[in-house]
């Protein structure tokens, strides 16, 4: 069944413990944590000490999305901080295959993220080595942006590649996910939906998560 991963980038950082408790009591499957360095993306978010604290507040899977240059330099530190899944950007790695092996060696699941301008075919030689592809459906760096429609075509291309190879790689969609487009996204073949604004800016975030969960369970294609 598809996974819902609320992104804490849109949460209230002054009340992080409450936000974690809310998520613990919700149908959220994973917590998506966006780390930004002000170099790979034009924004700075939060990092290791915050993730260490979040780790103590939840047993849910921590899905850490590194929007940082040379992420291999920090992989061990994120493992220690409590990341379960570590995703690095294809555009930020000079030696992506080495970084993938490094992350696996540290006992984490490994994801590769691709920006909107990066074609799916660049993944063909590493797709069998990874657990997840994060298809960015906005330009990374900020929450609250509009979903880029061409992402649907990229989901279909990636779904075809994964199915042709008989793999079980997750397709995660990150950016601009709402209750209105969630069905189309899972019908195209996605298995993980990240949702920031559409969860945390909702009047009732627990209900927003439940509604998303309900839509994706109804529309998923059994991948
Ligand atoms: C953007 C981040 C996203 C972001 C999504 O760079 O990777 O995870 O938090 O936020 P929404 O759902 O508001 O587009
Ligand atoms: Zn993200």
Short mmCIF file of C-alpha atoms and ligand atoms in Angstrom, two decimals:
data_model
loop_
_atom_site.label_atom_id
_atom_site.label_comp_id
_atom_site.label_asym_id
_atom_site.label_seq_id
_atom_site.Cartn_x
_atom_site.Cartn_y
_atom_site.Cartn_z
CA UNK A 1 0.00 0.00 0.00
CA UNK A 2 1.26 3.53 -0.71
CA UNK A 3 3.16 5.35 1.99
CA UNK A 4 2.39 8.83 3.32
CA UNK A 5 5.42 10.79 4.50
CA UNK A 6 4.61 14.18 6.04
CA UNK A 7 7.46 16.67 5.59
CA UNK A 8 8.34 18.47 8.81
CA UNK A 9 9.68 21.40 6.81
CA UNK A 10 6.14 22.78 7.02
CA UNK A 11 5.72 22.03 10.73
CA UNK A 12 5.90 24.47 13.64
CA UNK A 13 9.54 24.27 14.77
CA UNK A 14 8.71 25.93 18.09
CA UNK A 15 6.44 23.00 18.85
CA UNK A 16 8.38 20.13 17.35
CA UNK A 17 7.61 17.69 20.16
CA UNK A 18 3.87 18.32 19.74
CA UNK A 19 4.17 17.90 15.97
CA UNK A 20 5.94 14.55 16.49
CA UNK A 21 3.23 13.44 18.92
CA UNK A 22 0.57 14.41 16.41
CA UNK A 23 2.33 12.34 13.73
CA UNK A 24 2.73 9.42 16.13
CA UNK A 25 -1.05 9.45 16.59
CA UNK A 26 -1.70 9.71 12.86
CA UNK A 27 -1.66 7.30 9.92
CA UNK A 28 1.65 8.76 8.72
CA UNK A 29 4.00 5.95 7.71
CA UNK A 30 7.29 7.85 7.53
CA UNK A 31 8.52 11.27 8.68
CA UNK A 32 10.22 13.12 5.81
CA UNK A 33 13.08 15.35 6.96
CA UNK A 34 14.49 17.93 4.53
CA UNK A 35 18.10 18.92 5.14
CA UNK A 36 19.35 21.94 3.14
CA UNK A 37 22.82 23.45 3.07
CA UNK A 38 22.33 26.80 1.32
CA UNK A 39 24.64 25.60 -1.47
CA UNK A 40 22.90 22.78 -3.31
CA UNK A 41 19.63 24.64 -2.78
CA UNK A 42 19.04 28.34 -2.03
CA UNK A 43 17.75 27.71 1.48
CA UNK A 44 18.98 26.38 4.85
CA UNK A 45 16.68 24.23 6.98
CA UNK A 46 17.78 22.00 9.86
CA UNK A 47 20.40 19.34 10.40
CA UNK A 48 21.89 16.69 12.63
CA UNK A 49 21.04 17.95 16.16
CA UNK A 50 17.38 18.44 15.23
CA UNK A 51 17.14 14.98 13.70
CA UNK A 52 18.74 13.47 16.82
CA UNK A 53 15.95 15.07 18.86
CA UNK A 54 13.21 13.92 16.49
CA UNK A 55 14.62 10.38 16.73
CA UNK A 56 13.87 10.39 20.47
CA UNK A 57 10.27 11.52 19.85
CA UNK A 58 9.10 8.86 17.39
CA UNK A 59 9.55 5.25 16.37
CA UNK A 60 8.29 5.98 12.84
CA UNK A 61 10.70 5.61 9.93
CA UNK A 62 12.87 8.69 9.47
CA UNK A 63 13.18 9.42 5.75
CA UNK A 64 16.01 11.93 5.47
CA UNK A 65 16.28 13.90 2.22
CA UNK A 66 19.69 15.51 1.89
CA UNK A 67 19.70 18.59 -0.32
CA UNK A 68 23.40 19.16 0.33
CA UNK A 69 26.62 19.10 -1.71
CA UNK A 70 28.92 16.08 -1.28
CA UNK A 71 26.47 14.23 1.00
CA UNK A 72 28.88 11.32 1.43
CA UNK A 73 30.84 13.47 3.88
CA UNK A 74 27.87 13.35 6.27
CA UNK A 75 26.37 9.90 5.71
CA UNK A 76 27.87 8.36 8.85
CA UNK A 77 26.69 11.29 10.97
CA UNK A 78 23.12 10.91 9.72
CA UNK A 79 23.22 7.19 10.49
CA UNK A 80 24.27 8.03 14.05
CA UNK A 81 21.53 10.67 14.30
CA UNK A 82 18.94 7.98 13.55
CA UNK A 83 18.10 8.15 9.84
CA UNK A 84 16.46 4.98 8.51
CA UNK A 85 16.48 6.05 4.87
CA UNK A 86 19.10 8.42 3.47
CA UNK A 87 18.42 10.07 0.12
CA UNK A 88 21.10 11.92 -1.81
CA UNK A 89 20.73 13.97 -4.99
CA UNK A 90 22.18 12.60 -8.21
CA UNK A 91 23.16 16.19 -9.06
CA UNK A 92 25.13 16.57 -5.80
CA UNK A 93 27.26 13.41 -6.00
CA UNK A 94 30.48 13.11 -7.99
CA UNK A 95 30.68 9.38 -7.22
CA UNK A 96 27.09 8.29 -6.81
CA UNK A 97 27.78 4.56 -6.88
CA UNK A 98 30.32 4.94 -4.07
CA UNK A 99 27.85 7.01 -2.00
CA UNK A 100 25.15 4.36 -2.46
CA UNK A 101 27.45 1.60 -1.23
CA UNK A 102 28.56 3.78 1.67
CA UNK A 103 24.99 4.45 2.83
CA UNK A 104 24.08 0.76 2.60
CA UNK A 105 27.23 -0.14 4.50
CA UNK A 106 26.07 2.12 7.32
CA UNK A 107 22.88 0.06 7.64
CA UNK A 108 20.46 2.58 6.12
CA UNK A 109 18.17 2.24 3.15
CA UNK A 110 19.32 4.39 0.27
CA UNK A 111 17.42 6.77 -1.95
CA UNK A 112 18.47 8.83 -4.96
CA UNK A 113 16.68 12.09 -5.65
CA UNK A 114 16.38 13.69 -9.07
CA UNK A 115 15.55 17.31 -9.77
CA UNK A 116 12.83 18.26 -12.26
CA UNK A 117 15.42 18.84 -15.01
CA UNK A 118 17.13 15.45 -14.57
CA UNK A 119 15.99 12.71 -16.96
CA UNK A 120 14.98 9.25 -15.73
CA UNK A 121 17.45 7.50 -18.04
CA UNK A 122 20.34 8.70 -15.85
CA UNK A 123 19.13 6.20 -13.24
CA UNK A 124 19.38 3.07 -15.40
CA UNK A 125 22.82 1.97 -14.18
CA UNK A 126 22.09 2.35 -10.45
CA UNK A 127 18.39 1.55 -10.17
CA UNK A 128 19.07 -2.05 -9.08
CA UNK A 129 21.31 -0.84 -6.23
CA UNK A 130 18.86 1.45 -4.46
CA UNK A 131 15.67 1.26 -2.39
CA UNK A 132 13.97 4.48 -3.44
CA UNK A 133 13.92 7.20 -6.09
CA UNK A 134 12.77 10.61 -4.94
CA UNK A 135 11.29 12.33 -7.99
CA UNK A 136 11.22 16.02 -7.19
CA UNK A 137 7.94 17.45 -8.39
CA UNK A 138 9.08 21.00 -7.53
CA UNK A 139 12.51 22.60 -7.59
CA UNK A 140 14.07 21.67 -4.26
CA UNK A 141 14.59 24.22 -1.52
CA UNK A 142 11.14 25.34 -0.42
CA UNK A 143 7.82 23.97 0.67
CA UNK A 144 4.51 25.25 -0.59
CA UNK A 145 5.28 25.19 -4.33
CA UNK A 146 3.05 23.99 -7.18
CA UNK A 147 3.36 20.41 -8.47
CA UNK A 148 5.09 20.34 -11.89
CA UNK A 149 2.71 18.37 -14.18
CA UNK A 150 5.48 16.74 -16.29
CA UNK A 151 6.41 14.74 -13.18
CA UNK A 152 3.52 12.40 -14.04
CA UNK A 153 5.27 11.42 -17.27
CA UNK A 154 8.51 10.81 -15.33
CA UNK A 155 6.66 8.60 -12.83
CA UNK A 156 5.37 6.46 -15.71
CA UNK A 157 8.85 6.18 -17.25
CA UNK A 158 10.36 5.19 -13.92
CA UNK A 159 7.56 2.72 -13.16
CA UNK A 160 8.23 1.05 -16.52
CA UNK A 161 11.98 0.83 -15.83
CA UNK A 162 11.42 -0.65 -12.36
CA UNK A 163 8.83 -3.17 -13.55
CA UNK A 164 10.91 -4.24 -16.57
CA UNK A 165 13.77 -5.08 -14.23
CA UNK A 166 11.48 -6.81 -11.72
CA UNK A 167 12.64 -4.50 -8.91
CA UNK A 168 10.84 -3.30 -5.77
CA UNK A 169 12.22 0.25 -5.73
CA UNK A 170 9.91 2.84 -4.19
CA UNK A 171 8.93 5.89 -6.24
CA UNK A 172 8.62 8.88 -3.90
CA UNK A 173 7.03 12.11 -5.08
CA UNK A 174 8.18 15.23 -3.32
CA UNK A 175 6.62 18.66 -3.68
CA UNK A 176 3.16 20.09 -4.22
CA UNK A 177 1.31 16.90 -3.25
CA UNK A 178 -2.31 17.61 -2.29
CA UNK A 179 -5.52 15.70 -1.76
CA UNK A 180 -6.53 16.87 -5.25
CA UNK A 181 -3.55 15.33 -7.13
CA UNK A 182 -2.70 12.33 -4.91
CA UNK A 183 -4.90 9.88 -6.84
CA UNK A 184 -3.32 10.78 -10.21
CA UNK A 185 0.16 10.46 -8.73
CA UNK A 186 -0.38 6.94 -7.39
CA UNK A 187 -2.20 5.89 -10.55
CA UNK A 188 0.92 6.87 -12.51
CA UNK A 189 2.91 4.45 -10.34
CA UNK A 190 4.20 6.28 -7.28
CA UNK A 191 4.44 4.43 -3.95
CA UNK A 192 5.47 7.18 -1.50
CA UNK A 193 3.88 10.63 -1.24
CA UNK A 194 5.65 13.39 0.67
CA UNK A 195 3.26 16.06 1.92
CA UNK A 196 4.35 19.21 3.73
CA UNK A 197 1.98 22.15 3.38
CA UNK A 198 -1.07 20.03 2.61
CA UNK A 199 -0.66 18.34 6.02
CA UNK A 200 0.72 20.99 8.37
CA UNK A 201 -1.21 23.98 7.02
CA UNK A 202 -4.48 22.04 7.22
CA UNK A 203 -6.94 22.88 10.00
CA UNK A 204 -6.75 19.24 11.12
CA UNK A 205 -3.44 17.60 10.13
CA UNK A 206 -4.45 14.17 11.44
CA UNK A 207 -7.51 14.25 9.21
CA UNK A 208 -5.44 15.57 6.27
CA UNK A 209 -3.13 12.55 6.62
CA UNK A 210 -6.08 10.16 6.94
CA UNK A 211 -7.72 11.67 3.85
CA UNK A 212 -4.51 11.30 1.82
CA UNK A 213 -4.12 7.74 3.04
CA UNK A 214 -7.66 6.93 2.05
CA UNK A 215 -7.23 8.36 -1.47
CA UNK A 216 -3.94 6.56 -2.16
CA UNK A 217 -5.24 3.24 -0.83
CA UNK A 218 -8.25 3.53 -3.12
CA UNK A 219 -6.24 4.45 -6.24
CA UNK A 220 -2.99 2.53 -5.99
CA UNK A 221 -2.18 0.16 -8.84
CA UNK A 222 -0.87 -2.77 -6.84
CA UNK A 223 2.82 -2.23 -7.52
C1 LIG B 1 11.34 20.70 -0.99
C2 LIG B 1 11.29 19.54 -0.05
C3 LIG B 1 9.94 18.97 0.16
C4 LIG B 1 8.96 19.93 0.78
C5 LIG B 1 7.59 19.58 0.28
O1 LIG B 1 12.66 21.01 -1.28
O2 LIG B 1 12.12 18.47 -0.51
O3 LIG B 1 9.99 17.77 0.93
O4 LIG B 1 8.97 19.90 2.18
O5 LIG B 1 6.70 20.56 0.74
P1 LIG B 1 5.25 20.75 0.11
O6 LIG B 1 4.51 19.48 0.32
O7 LIG B 1 4.72 21.91 0.87
O8 LIG B 1 5.45 21.03 -1.36
ZN1 LIG B 2 11.98 16.48 0.54
#
